[in-house]
XYZ file of C-alpha atoms in Angstrom:
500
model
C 5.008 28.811 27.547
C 8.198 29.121 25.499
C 8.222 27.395 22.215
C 11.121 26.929 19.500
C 11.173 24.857 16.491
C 12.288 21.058 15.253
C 14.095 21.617 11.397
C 10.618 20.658 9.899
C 8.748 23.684 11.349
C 6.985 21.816 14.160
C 6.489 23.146 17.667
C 8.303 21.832 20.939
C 8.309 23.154 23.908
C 11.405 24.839 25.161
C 14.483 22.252 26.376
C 12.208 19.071 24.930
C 14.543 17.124 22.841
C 12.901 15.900 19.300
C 13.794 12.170 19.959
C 11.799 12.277 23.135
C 8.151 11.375 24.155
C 5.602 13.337 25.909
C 3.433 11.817 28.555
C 0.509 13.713 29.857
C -0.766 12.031 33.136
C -3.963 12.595 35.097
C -5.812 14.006 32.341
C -9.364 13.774 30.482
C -8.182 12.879 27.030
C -10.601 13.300 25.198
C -11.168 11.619 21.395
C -14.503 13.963 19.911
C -16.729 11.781 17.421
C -15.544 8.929 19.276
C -17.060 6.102 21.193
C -13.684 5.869 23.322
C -14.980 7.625 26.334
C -11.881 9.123 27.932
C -8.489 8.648 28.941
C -6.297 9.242 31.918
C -3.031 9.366 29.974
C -2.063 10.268 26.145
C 1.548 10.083 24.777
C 3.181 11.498 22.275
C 6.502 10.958 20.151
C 7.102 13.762 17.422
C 4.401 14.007 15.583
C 2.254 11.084 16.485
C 0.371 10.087 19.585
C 1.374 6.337 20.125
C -0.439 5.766 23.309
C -3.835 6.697 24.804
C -5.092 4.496 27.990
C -4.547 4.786 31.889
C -1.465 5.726 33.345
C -0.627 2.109 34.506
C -1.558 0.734 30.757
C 0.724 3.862 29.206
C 3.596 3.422 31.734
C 4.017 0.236 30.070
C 4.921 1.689 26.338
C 8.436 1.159 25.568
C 8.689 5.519 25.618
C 7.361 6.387 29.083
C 10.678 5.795 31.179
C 12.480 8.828 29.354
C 9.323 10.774 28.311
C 8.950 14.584 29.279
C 6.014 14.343 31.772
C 2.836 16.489 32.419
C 0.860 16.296 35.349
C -3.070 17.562 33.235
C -4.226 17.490 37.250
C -8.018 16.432 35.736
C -8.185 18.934 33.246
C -10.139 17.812 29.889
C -7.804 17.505 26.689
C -8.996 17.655 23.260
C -7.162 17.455 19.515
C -5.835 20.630 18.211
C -8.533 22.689 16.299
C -8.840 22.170 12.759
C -10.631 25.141 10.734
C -11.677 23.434 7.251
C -12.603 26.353 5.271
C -10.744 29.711 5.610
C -9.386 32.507 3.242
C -6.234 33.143 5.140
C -4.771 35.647 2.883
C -7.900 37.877 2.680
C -8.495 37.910 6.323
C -4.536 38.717 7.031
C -5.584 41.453 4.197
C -8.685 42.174 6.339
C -6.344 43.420 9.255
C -5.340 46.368 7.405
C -8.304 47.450 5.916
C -11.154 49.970 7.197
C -12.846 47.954 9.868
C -17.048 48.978 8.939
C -18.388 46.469 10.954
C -20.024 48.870 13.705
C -21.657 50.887 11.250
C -24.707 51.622 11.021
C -25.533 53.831 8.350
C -23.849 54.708 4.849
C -22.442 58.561 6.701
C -20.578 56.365 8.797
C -19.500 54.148 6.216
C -18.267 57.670 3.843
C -16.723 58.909 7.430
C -14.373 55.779 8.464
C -12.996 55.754 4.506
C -12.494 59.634 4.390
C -10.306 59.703 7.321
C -8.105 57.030 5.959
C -7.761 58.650 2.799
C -6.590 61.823 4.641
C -3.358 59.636 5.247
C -3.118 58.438 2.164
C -1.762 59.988 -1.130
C -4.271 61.073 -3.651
C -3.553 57.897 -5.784
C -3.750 55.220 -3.030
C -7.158 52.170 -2.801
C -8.711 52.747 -0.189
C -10.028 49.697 1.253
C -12.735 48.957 3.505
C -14.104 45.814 4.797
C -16.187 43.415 7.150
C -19.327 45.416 6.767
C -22.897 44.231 6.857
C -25.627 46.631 4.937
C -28.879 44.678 6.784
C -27.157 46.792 9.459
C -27.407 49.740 7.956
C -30.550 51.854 8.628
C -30.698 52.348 4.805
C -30.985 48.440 4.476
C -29.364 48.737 0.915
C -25.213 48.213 -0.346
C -22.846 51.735 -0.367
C -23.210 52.411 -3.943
C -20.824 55.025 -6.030
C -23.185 58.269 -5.200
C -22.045 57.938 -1.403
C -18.421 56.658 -2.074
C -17.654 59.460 -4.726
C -17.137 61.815 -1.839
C -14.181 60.080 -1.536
C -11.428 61.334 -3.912
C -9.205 57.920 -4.134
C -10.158 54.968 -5.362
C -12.536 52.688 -2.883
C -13.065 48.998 -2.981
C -15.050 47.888 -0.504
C -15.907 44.145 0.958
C -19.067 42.773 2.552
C -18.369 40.297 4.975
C -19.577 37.855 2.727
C -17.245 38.477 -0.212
C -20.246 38.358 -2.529
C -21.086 41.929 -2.442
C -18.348 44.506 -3.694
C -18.633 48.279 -3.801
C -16.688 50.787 -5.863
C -16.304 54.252 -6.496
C -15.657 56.165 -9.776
C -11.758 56.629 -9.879
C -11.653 52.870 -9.111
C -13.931 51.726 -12.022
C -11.970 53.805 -13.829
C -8.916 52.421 -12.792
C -10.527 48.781 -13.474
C -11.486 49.886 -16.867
C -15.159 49.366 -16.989
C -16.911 52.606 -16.708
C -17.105 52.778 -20.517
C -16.509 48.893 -21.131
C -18.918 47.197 -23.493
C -20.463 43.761 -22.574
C -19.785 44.044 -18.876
C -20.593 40.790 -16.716
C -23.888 40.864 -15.677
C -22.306 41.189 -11.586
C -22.096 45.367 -12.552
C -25.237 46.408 -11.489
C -26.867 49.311 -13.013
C -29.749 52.092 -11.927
C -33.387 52.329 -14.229
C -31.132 54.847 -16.877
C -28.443 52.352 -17.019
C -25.245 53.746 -15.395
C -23.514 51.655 -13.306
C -24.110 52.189 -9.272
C -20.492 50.893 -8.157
C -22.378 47.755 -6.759
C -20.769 44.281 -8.248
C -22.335 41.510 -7.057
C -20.102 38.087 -8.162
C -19.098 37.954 -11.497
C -17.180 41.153 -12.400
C -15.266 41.470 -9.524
C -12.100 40.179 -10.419
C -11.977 43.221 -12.856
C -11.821 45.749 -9.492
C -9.894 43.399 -7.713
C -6.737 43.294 -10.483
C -6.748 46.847 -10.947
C -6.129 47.546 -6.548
C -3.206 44.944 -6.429
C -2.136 46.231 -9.519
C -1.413 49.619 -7.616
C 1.080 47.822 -5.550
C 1.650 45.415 -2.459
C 4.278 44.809 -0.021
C 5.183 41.359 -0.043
C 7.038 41.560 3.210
C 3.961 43.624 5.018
C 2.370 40.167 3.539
C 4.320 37.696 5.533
C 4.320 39.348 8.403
C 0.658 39.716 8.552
C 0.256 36.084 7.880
C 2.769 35.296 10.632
C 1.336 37.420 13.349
C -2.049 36.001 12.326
C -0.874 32.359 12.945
C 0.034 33.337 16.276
C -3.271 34.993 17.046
C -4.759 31.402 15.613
C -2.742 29.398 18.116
C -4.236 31.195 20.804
C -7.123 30.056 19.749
C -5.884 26.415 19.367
C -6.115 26.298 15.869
C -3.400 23.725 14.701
C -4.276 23.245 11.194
C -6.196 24.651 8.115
C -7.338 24.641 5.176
C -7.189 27.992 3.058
C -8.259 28.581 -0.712
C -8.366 30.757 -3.340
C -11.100 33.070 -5.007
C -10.040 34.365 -7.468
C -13.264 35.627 -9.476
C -13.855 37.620 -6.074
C -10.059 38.465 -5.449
C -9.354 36.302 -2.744
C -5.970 34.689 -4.256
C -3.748 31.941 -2.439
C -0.701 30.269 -2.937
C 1.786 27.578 -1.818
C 4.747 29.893 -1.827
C 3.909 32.476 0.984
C 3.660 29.562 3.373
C 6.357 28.269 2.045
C 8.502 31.236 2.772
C 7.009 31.179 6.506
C 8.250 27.372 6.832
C 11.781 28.482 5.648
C 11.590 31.419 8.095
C 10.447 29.673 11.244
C 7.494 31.018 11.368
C 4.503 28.798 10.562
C 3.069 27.540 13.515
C -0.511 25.650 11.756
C -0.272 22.939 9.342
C -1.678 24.099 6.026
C -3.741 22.952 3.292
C -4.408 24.895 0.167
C -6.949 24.611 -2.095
C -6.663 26.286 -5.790
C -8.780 27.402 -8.684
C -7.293 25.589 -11.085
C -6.284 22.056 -11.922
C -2.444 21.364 -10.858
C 0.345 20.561 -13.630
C -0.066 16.899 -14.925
C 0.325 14.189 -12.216
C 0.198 16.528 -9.277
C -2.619 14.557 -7.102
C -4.182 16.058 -3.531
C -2.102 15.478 -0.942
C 1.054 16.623 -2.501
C 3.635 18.232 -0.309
C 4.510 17.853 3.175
C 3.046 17.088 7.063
C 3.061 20.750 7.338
C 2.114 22.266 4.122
C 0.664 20.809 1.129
C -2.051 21.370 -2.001
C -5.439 20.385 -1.251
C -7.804 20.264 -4.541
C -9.608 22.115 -6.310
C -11.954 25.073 -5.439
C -14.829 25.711 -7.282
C -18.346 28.012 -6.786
C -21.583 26.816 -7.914
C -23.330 29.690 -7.078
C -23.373 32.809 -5.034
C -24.376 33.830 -1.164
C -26.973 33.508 0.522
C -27.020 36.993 1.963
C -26.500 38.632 -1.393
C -29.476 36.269 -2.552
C -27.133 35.070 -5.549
C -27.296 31.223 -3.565
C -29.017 29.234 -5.984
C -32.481 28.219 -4.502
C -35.594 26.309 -6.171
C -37.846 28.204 -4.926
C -38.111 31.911 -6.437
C -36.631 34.620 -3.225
C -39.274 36.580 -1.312
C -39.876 39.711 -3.029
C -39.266 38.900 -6.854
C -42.771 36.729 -7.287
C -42.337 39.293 -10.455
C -39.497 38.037 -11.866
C -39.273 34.342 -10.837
C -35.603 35.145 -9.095
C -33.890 32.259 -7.845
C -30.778 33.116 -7.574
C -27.678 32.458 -9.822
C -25.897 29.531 -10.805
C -21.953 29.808 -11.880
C -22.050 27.170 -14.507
C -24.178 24.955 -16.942
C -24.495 21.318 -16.247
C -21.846 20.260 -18.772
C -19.667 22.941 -17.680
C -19.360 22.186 -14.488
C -19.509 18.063 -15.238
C -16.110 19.095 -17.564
C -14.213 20.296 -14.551
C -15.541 17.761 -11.792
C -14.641 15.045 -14.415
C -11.092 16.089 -15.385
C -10.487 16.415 -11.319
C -11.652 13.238 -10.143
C -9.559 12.099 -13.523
C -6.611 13.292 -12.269
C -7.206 12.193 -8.541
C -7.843 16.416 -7.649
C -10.489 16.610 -4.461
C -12.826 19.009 -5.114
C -14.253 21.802 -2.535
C -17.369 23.095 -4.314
C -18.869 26.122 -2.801
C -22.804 25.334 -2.733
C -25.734 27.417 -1.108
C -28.821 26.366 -2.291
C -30.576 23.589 -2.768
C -30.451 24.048 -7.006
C -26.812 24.047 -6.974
C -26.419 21.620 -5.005
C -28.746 19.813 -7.609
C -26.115 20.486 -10.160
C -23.492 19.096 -8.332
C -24.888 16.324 -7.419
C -25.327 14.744 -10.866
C -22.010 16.147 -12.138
C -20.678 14.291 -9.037
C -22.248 10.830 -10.033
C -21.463 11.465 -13.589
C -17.690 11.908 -13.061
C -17.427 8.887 -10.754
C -19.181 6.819 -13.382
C -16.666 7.399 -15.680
C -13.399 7.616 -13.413
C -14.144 5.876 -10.127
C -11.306 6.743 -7.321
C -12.896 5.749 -3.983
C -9.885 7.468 -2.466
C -11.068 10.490 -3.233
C -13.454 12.216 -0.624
C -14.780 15.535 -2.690
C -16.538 18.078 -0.206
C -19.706 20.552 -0.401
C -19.000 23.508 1.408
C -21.585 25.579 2.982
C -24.676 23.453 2.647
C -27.409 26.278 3.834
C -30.341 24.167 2.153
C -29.996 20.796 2.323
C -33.275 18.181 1.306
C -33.898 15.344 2.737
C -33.568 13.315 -0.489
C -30.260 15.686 -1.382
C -28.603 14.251 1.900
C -29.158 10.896 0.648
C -27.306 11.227 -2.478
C -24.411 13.372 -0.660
C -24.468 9.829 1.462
C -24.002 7.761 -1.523
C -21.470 9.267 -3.140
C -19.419 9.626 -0.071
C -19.249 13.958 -0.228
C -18.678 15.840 3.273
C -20.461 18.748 4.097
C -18.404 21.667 5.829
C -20.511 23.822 7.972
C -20.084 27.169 9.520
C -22.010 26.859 12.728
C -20.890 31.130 13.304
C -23.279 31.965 10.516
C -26.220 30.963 11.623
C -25.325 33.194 14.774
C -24.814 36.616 12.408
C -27.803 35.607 9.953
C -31.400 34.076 11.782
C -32.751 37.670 10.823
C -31.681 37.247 7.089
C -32.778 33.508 6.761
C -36.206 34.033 8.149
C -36.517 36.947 5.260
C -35.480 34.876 2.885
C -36.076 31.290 3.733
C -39.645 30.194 2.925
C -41.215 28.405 6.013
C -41.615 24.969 4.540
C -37.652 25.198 3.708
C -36.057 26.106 7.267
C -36.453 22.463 8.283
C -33.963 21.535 6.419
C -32.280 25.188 6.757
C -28.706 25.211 8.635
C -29.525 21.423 9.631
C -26.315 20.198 10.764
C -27.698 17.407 13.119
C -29.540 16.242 10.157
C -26.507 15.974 8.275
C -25.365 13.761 11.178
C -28.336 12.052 11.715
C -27.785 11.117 7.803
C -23.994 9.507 8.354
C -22.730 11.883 6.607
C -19.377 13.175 7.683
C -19.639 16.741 8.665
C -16.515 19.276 9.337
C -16.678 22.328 10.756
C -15.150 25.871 9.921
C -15.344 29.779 10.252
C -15.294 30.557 6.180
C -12.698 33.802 8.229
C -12.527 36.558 7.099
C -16.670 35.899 6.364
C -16.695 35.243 10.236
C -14.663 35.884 12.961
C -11.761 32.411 13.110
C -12.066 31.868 16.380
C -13.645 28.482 16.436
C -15.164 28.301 19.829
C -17.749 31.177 19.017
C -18.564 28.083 15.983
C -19.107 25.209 18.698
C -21.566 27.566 20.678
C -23.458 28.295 17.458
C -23.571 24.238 17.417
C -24.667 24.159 20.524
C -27.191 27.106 21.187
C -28.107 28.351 18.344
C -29.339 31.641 19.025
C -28.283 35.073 17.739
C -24.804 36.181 18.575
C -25.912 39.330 20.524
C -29.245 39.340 21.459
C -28.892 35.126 22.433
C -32.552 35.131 20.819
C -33.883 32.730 20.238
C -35.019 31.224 23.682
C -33.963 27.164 23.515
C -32.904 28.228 19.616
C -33.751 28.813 15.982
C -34.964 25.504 14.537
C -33.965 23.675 18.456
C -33.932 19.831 16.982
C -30.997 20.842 14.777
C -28.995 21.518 17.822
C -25.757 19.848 18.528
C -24.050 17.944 22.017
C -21.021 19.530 22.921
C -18.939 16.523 22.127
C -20.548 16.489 18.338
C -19.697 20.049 17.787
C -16.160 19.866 19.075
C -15.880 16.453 16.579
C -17.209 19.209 13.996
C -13.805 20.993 14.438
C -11.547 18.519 15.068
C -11.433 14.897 14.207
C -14.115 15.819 11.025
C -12.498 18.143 9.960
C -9.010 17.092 9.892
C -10.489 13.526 8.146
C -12.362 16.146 5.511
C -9.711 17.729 5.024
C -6.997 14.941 4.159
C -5.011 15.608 7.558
């Protein structure tokens, strides 16, 4: 259907005045999370619905004898999809990088990147993303010995973003192969050179040096543009992206506000930084269509990296007690969640394990203690291990959990290698989370997974793994979701998580 745009960047559809209602008759409107059962008619003036009912109770609003009508002939209507958690910019960047997620060994890996450097010149990154190295039949990360066959500079991606590969013209380029006091990310073989592997911290380092070689800002927005449209296909109609920087993913108000001035952003956006705001620049700050968000922060790694910070010691390394790795100290992290909620900042806090979210949970109740703003709904994103008594504080102090439902889909193998059985109960427990009262969005976490949301509600729903829909009745069945709860995951949730 043809679409142009009202001065503010909002869609209507082609010949639809902006001072006139829609009425959609004969429908199943449909109000996710809800106890309103549904509706035969919904209308709509700009950009607010001002009547929901049946079509003899909306005939009656003051709009309906000059709205635009559309016969929904029984079909079911639901909100526009809200994703709560993306990296927009890294997945437009994801577009035009190698593609490695088919591969299934490191030759194949070395063969994708060696014919795009054959197009390349000698100086230009190569970059390659979206792989997964449990895939691999080596089982192990592409380390510098493969990627050195390669005569440009490599950076390459796990789907995670916790896992980063290089080769030896781009540590050189970054400046570390001879650097002193490296962060402890580099990772190094038994003699002590480094293998090209960075897991977190460290990565920033590659990650300056390859847009340091150059970008093309307009290549940028056009990216972002075509992906918005690809999103609307999807019936995506608002979210929220952020930055990271420590793993390169970097964001910014000003490309979307270039898209607004050009026509050509079709989602409502909400952006989420790593950094506090100038003075007096609160959440919510901006327009219906674009504004900041909060503050993102990481409390600890990934779970599929096994840098998610867990209290119980990772299968494998009884040896060394590993438990994965925490991003801050306690007072550390209590400095930054204070000075937000201070300055009326929502916070997104990346959390994986059950230690972190330890952490945050007392630097949460600390900083409310000393400047309570009820207003203020902070979030914990991810929420892989979740305790019973954890979900009770999360409940106290008001937090929301965002979810990505696609994960569990991509990753039952990895979390029965490295989820002790007496944790998985409470494991990817979304209903619990429910079951708790605790408000719980839904996202994708794209370019991690891929954005379209309705491969997230089946996860919800089923439960099983993505290709081999294994599983039979699904992994860890009583944390399944209703249909209607896992479409309130990505809508109405979300867009209440997210300050919509």
């Amino acid at each position: 259907m043809p679409f142009r745009k009202n001065c503010d960047g909002s869609l209507l559809r082609k010949g639809q005045a902006s001072s006139r209602a829609l009425w959609l008759r004969k429908g199943r409107i449909v109000s996710p999370g809800t106890d309103s059962g549904e509706s035969e008619s919904l209308l709509a003036w700009g950009e607010r619905i001002v009547a929901v009912g049946k079509d003899d109770e909306v005939a009656r609003h003051p709009l309906a004898g000059t709205a635009e009508q559309v016969d929904a002939a029984g079909r079911r209507v639901i909100p526009g999809i809200v994703d709560a958690h993306v990296h927009f910019a890294a997945a437009v960047e994801g577009r035009t990088a190698v593609d490695l997620s088919s591969c299934a060994t490191l030759g194949e890996v070395v063969e994708r990147l060696s014919r795009r450097a054959e197009t390349l010149s000698p100086s230009a990154w190569v970059r390659g993303m979206h792989f997964d190295h449990n895939r691999f039949v080596e089982k192990r990360l592409p380390e510098r010995r493969e990627l050195d066959r390669i005569p440009n500079p490599v950076l390459l991606t796990r789907l995670c973003y916790h896992a980063h590969c290089a080769n030896t013209p781009a540590l050189r380029a970054a400046g570390v192969l001879d650097a002193p006091d490296l962060p402890e990310g580099f990772q190094r073989d038994a003699e002590g050179t480094l293998t090209g592997v960075v897991l977190e911290s460290g990565a920033d380092r590659l990650y300056r040096a390859y847009r340091a070689a150059g970008g093309d800002e307009e290549a940028l927005l056009e990216g972002m543009a075509r992906m918005m449209e690809e999103w609307a296909s999807f019936g995506i109609t608002s979210f929220n992206t952020t930055s990271a920087e420590h793993i390169g993913i970097v964001e910014s108000l000003g490309a979307y506000q270039e898209l607004q001035r050009r026509g050509r952003q079709l989602q409502r956006v909400v952006v989420h930084t790593n950094s506090l705001p100038p003075f007096g620049m609160q959440s919510g700050f901006g327009s219906s269509l674009l504004r900041f968000g909060g503050l993102k922060l990481f409390a600890d790694g990934g779970f599929c990296a096994r840098t998610g910070a867990m209290s119980f010691v990772y299968p494998g390394e009884e040896a060394s007690g590993y438990r994965g790795l925490l991003a801050y100290g306690d007072e550390e992290l209590y400095a930054l969640f204070r000075d937000a909620q201070q300055r009326g900042v929502q916070i997104a806090v990346h959390c994986i394990g059950d230690r972190a979210l330890d952490q945050i949970l007392d630097a949460f109740e600390r900083a409310q203690r000393t400047f309570p703003r009820p207003e203020l709904r902070h979030r914990v994103i991810h929420c892989y291990v979740v305790r019973p008594d954890q979900r009770k504080r999360m409940r106290a102090l008001g937090l929301a959990a965002d979810v990505q439902p696609r994960f569990l889909a991509d990753e039952i193998d990895i979390a029965e290698a490295n989820l002790p059985g007496p944790v998985r109960p409470f494991s990817y427990a979304w209903r619990s989370l429910l079951d708790e009262g605790l408000l719980v969005a839904g996202s994708s976490d794209c370019p991690a997974a891929h954005p379209n949301p309705w491969l997230g509600v089946e996860a919800a729903v089923n439960r099983v793994r993505a290709l081999e829909r294994t599983p039979a009745g699904g992994w860890g069945p009583e944390q399944k979701l209703t249909l209607d709860e896992a479409l309130a995951l990505f809508t109405k949730n979300a867009a209440e998580a997210v300050g919509l």
